[in-house]
Amino acid sequence: MELVHSMYCSVAKDPELSSESLEEILEQSRTNNARQNITGILLFDSGSFFQVLEGDREQIEALLKRIKFDSRHTQMTLLITEPIEERSFGEWSMGYPKVTKEDLQSISGLNDFFAAGQSFMQLEQGRAKTLLEAFKKGRWHL
């Protein structure tokens, strides 16, 4: 087994996604991911998603193919897939730290990015890794 993490961003088809719809996505993800030993986090802000998935490369690649064709979002952009030594979110089949714009603007190395009104869709690899580290070690990691 090759342990990897993948990070992607996408745009919700419904930019005003209800909390009920988001909870539905999370519940389904948590159930499916637990069966496949996949862990990670999901962030949602201003109509866009950022997700980190961790697990066996083959299972992650198969999951990303399914996610790509999920009708609830569009413009899926894969930012990173790379081998890792250990999981950052091993206790979460799919964590969902609820963050505010102010929380995002307080992240060192990203404060200017989010303060300028940028969304997850404008992230590039370096900033995606900065965001990962903030949630891996930050106050949102339960």
PDB file of N, CA and C in Angstrom, residues 55-90:
ATOM      1  N   GLY A  55      -5.102   8.204   2.089  1.00  0.00           N
ATOM      2  CA  GLY A  55      -5.331   6.766   2.045  1.00  0.00           C
ATOM      3  C   GLY A  55      -4.462   6.091   1.014  1.00  0.00           C
ATOM      4  N   ASP A  56      -4.807   4.850   0.709  1.00  0.00           N
ATOM      5  CA  ASP A  56      -4.102   4.082  -0.299  1.00  0.00           C
ATOM      6  C   ASP A  56      -4.266   4.747  -1.667  1.00  0.00           C
ATOM      7  N   ARG A  57      -3.167   4.863  -2.409  1.00  0.00           N
ATOM      8  CA  ARG A  57      -3.188   5.569  -3.704  1.00  0.00           C
ATOM      9  C   ARG A  57      -4.311   5.065  -4.614  1.00  0.00           C
ATOM     10  N   GLU A  58      -4.457   3.762  -4.757  1.00  0.00           N
ATOM     11  CA  GLU A  58      -5.473   3.220  -5.672  1.00  0.00           C
ATOM     12  C   GLU A  58      -6.876   3.623  -5.235  1.00  0.00           C
ATOM     13  N   GLN A  59      -7.134   3.563  -3.936  1.00  0.00           N
ATOM     14  CA  GLN A  59      -8.460   3.939  -3.444  1.00  0.00           C
ATOM     15  C   GLN A  59      -8.709   5.440  -3.587  1.00  0.00           C
ATOM     16  N   ILE A  60      -7.685   6.235  -3.338  1.00  0.00           N
ATOM     17  CA  ILE A  60      -7.827   7.691  -3.493  1.00  0.00           C
ATOM     18  C   ILE A  60      -8.080   8.041  -4.958  1.00  0.00           C
ATOM     19  N   GLU A  61      -7.336   7.432  -5.874  1.00  0.00           N
ATOM     20  CA  GLU A  61      -7.539   7.725  -7.300  1.00  0.00           C
ATOM     21  C   GLU A  61      -8.936   7.318  -7.757  1.00  0.00           C
ATOM     22  N   ALA A  62      -9.440   6.184  -7.273  1.00  0.00           N
ATOM     23  CA  ALA A  62     -10.799   5.757  -7.630  1.00  0.00           C
ATOM     24  C   ALA A  62     -11.831   6.726  -7.059  1.00  0.00           C
ATOM     25  N   LEU A  63     -11.620   7.174  -5.824  1.00  0.00           N
ATOM     26  CA  LEU A  63     -12.539   8.127  -5.209  1.00  0.00           C
ATOM     27  C   LEU A  63     -12.530   9.456  -5.952  1.00  0.00           C
ATOM     28  N   LEU A  64     -11.360   9.927  -6.339  1.00  0.00           N
ATOM     29  CA  LEU A  64     -11.284  11.193  -7.077  1.00  0.00           C
ATOM     30  C   LEU A  64     -12.036  11.117  -8.401  1.00  0.00           C
ATOM     31  N   LYS A  65     -12.004   9.964  -9.053  1.00  0.00           N
ATOM     32  CA  LYS A  65     -12.770   9.798 -10.305  1.00  0.00           C
ATOM     33  C   LYS A  65     -14.264   9.928 -10.037  1.00  0.00           C
ATOM     34  N   ARG A  66     -14.729   9.323  -8.937  1.00  0.00           N
ATOM     35  CA  ARG A  66     -16.158   9.433  -8.599  1.00  0.00           C
ATOM     36  C   ARG A  66     -16.512  10.876  -8.235  1.00  0.00           C
ATOM     37  N   ILE A  67     -15.650  11.511  -7.466  1.00  0.00           N
ATOM     38  CA  ILE A  67     -15.905  12.894  -7.052  1.00  0.00           C
ATOM     39  C   ILE A  67     -15.969  13.813  -8.271  1.00  0.00           C
ATOM     40  N   LYS A  68     -15.105  13.575  -9.224  1.00  0.00           N
ATOM     41  CA  LYS A  68     -15.064  14.430 -10.421  1.00  0.00           C
ATOM     42  C   LYS A  68     -16.416  14.486 -11.128  1.00  0.00           C
ATOM     43  N   PHE A  69     -17.143  13.380 -11.099  1.00  0.00           N
ATOM     44  CA  PHE A  69     -18.420  13.323 -11.804  1.00  0.00           C
ATOM     45  C   PHE A  69     -19.626  13.545 -10.894  1.00  0.00           C
ATOM     46  N   ASP A  70     -19.391  13.958  -9.657  1.00  0.00           N
ATOM     47  CA  ASP A  70     -20.472  14.254  -8.725  1.00  0.00           C
ATOM     48  C   ASP A  70     -21.193  15.513  -9.209  1.00  0.00           C
ATOM     49  N   SER A  71     -22.488  15.419  -9.368  1.00  0.00           N
ATOM     50  CA  SER A  71     -23.269  16.524  -9.949  1.00  0.00           C
ATOM     51  C   SER A  71     -23.458  17.707  -9.002  1.00  0.00           C
ATOM     52  N   ARG A  72     -23.020  17.579  -7.754  1.00  0.00           N
ATOM     53  CA  ARG A  72     -23.213  18.678  -6.804  1.00  0.00           C
ATOM     54  C   ARG A  72     -22.145  19.758  -6.914  1.00  0.00           C
ATOM     55  N   HIS A  73     -21.131  19.512  -7.734  1.00  0.00           N
ATOM     56  CA  HIS A  73     -20.088  20.528  -7.897  1.00  0.00           C
ATOM     57  C   HIS A  73     -19.545  20.497  -9.323  1.00  0.00           C
ATOM     58  N   THR A  74     -18.714  21.479  -9.632  1.00  0.00           N
ATOM     59  CA  THR A  74     -18.128  21.606 -10.961  1.00  0.00           C
ATOM     60  C   THR A  74     -16.710  22.180 -10.817  1.00  0.00           C
ATOM     61  N   GLN A  75     -15.991  22.250 -11.911  1.00  0.00           N
ATOM     62  CA  GLN A  75     -14.645  22.835 -11.952  1.00  0.00           C
ATOM     63  C   GLN A  75     -13.686  22.182 -10.966  1.00  0.00           C
ATOM     64  N   MET A  76     -13.794  20.876 -10.780  1.00  0.00           N
ATOM     65  CA  MET A  76     -12.874  20.194  -9.865  1.00  0.00           C
ATOM     66  C   MET A  76     -11.452  20.364 -10.368  1.00  0.00           C
ATOM     67  N   THR A  77     -10.585  20.845  -9.495  1.00  0.00           N
ATOM     68  CA  THR A  77      -9.184  21.074  -9.834  1.00  0.00           C
ATOM     69  C   THR A  77      -8.311  20.323  -8.842  1.00  0.00           C
ATOM     70  N   LEU A  78      -7.604  19.316  -9.334  1.00  0.00           N
ATOM     71  CA  LEU A  78      -6.691  18.551  -8.488  1.00  0.00           C
ATOM     72  C   LEU A  78      -5.428  19.377  -8.295  1.00  0.00           C
ATOM     73  N   LEU A  79      -5.095  19.672  -7.046  1.00  0.00           N
ATOM     74  CA  LEU A  79      -3.937  20.500  -6.737  1.00  0.00           C
ATOM     75  C   LEU A  79      -2.691  19.657  -6.479  1.00  0.00           C
ATOM     76  N   ILE A  80      -2.853  18.595  -5.697  1.00  0.00           N
ATOM     77  CA  ILE A  80      -1.697  17.795  -5.270  1.00  0.00           C
ATOM     78  C   ILE A  80      -2.136  16.355  -5.035  1.00  0.00           C
ATOM     79  N   THR A  81      -1.337  15.428  -5.486  1.00  0.00           N
ATOM     80  CA  THR A  81      -1.391  14.037  -5.028  1.00  0.00           C
ATOM     81  C   THR A  81       0.056  13.634  -4.844  1.00  0.00           C
ATOM     82  N   GLU A  82       0.386  13.241  -3.614  1.00  0.00           N
ATOM     83  CA  GLU A  82       1.769  12.881  -3.343  1.00  0.00           C
ATOM     84  C   GLU A  82       1.845  11.895  -2.177  1.00  0.00           C
ATOM     85  N   PRO A  83       2.927  11.102  -2.140  1.00  0.00           N
ATOM     86  CA  PRO A  83       3.106  10.160  -1.030  1.00  0.00           C
ATOM     87  C   PRO A  83       3.313  10.902   0.286  1.00  0.00           C
ATOM     88  N   ILE A  84       2.833  10.294   1.366  1.00  0.00           N
ATOM     89  CA  ILE A  84       3.027  10.846   2.712  1.00  0.00           C
ATOM     90  C   ILE A  84       3.491   9.733   3.642  1.00  0.00           C
ATOM     91  N   GLU A  85       4.184  10.117   4.700  1.00  0.00           N
ATOM     92  CA  GLU A  85       4.661   9.154   5.697  1.00  0.00           C
ATOM     93  C   GLU A  85       3.548   8.744   6.654  1.00  0.00           C
ATOM     94  N   GLU A  86       2.723   9.730   7.037  1.00  0.00           N
ATOM     95  CA  GLU A  86       1.629   9.458   7.963  1.00  0.00           C
ATOM     96  C   GLU A  86       0.468  10.391   7.668  1.00  0.00           C
ATOM     97  N   ARG A  87      -0.681  10.021   8.160  1.00  0.00           N
ATOM     98  CA  ARG A  87      -1.896  10.811   7.943  1.00  0.00           C
ATOM     99  C   ARG A  87      -1.896  12.061   8.828  1.00  0.00           C
ATOM    100  N   SER A  88      -2.446  13.114   8.317  1.00  0.00           N
ATOM    101  CA  SER A  88      -2.634  14.335   9.098  1.00  0.00           C
ATOM    102  C   SER A  88      -3.971  14.321   9.829  1.00  0.00           C
ATOM    103  N   PHE A  89      -4.947  13.576   9.287  1.00  0.00           N
ATOM    104  CA  PHE A  89      -6.308  13.587   9.820  1.00  0.00           C
ATOM    105  C   PHE A  89      -6.812  12.164  10.047  1.00  0.00           C
ATOM    106  N   GLY A  90      -5.949  11.330  10.609  1.00  0.00           N
ATOM    107  CA  GLY A  90      -6.251   9.916  10.787  1.00  0.00           C
ATOM    108  C   GLY A  90      -7.475   9.620  11.623  1.00  0.00           C
TER     109      GLY A  90
END
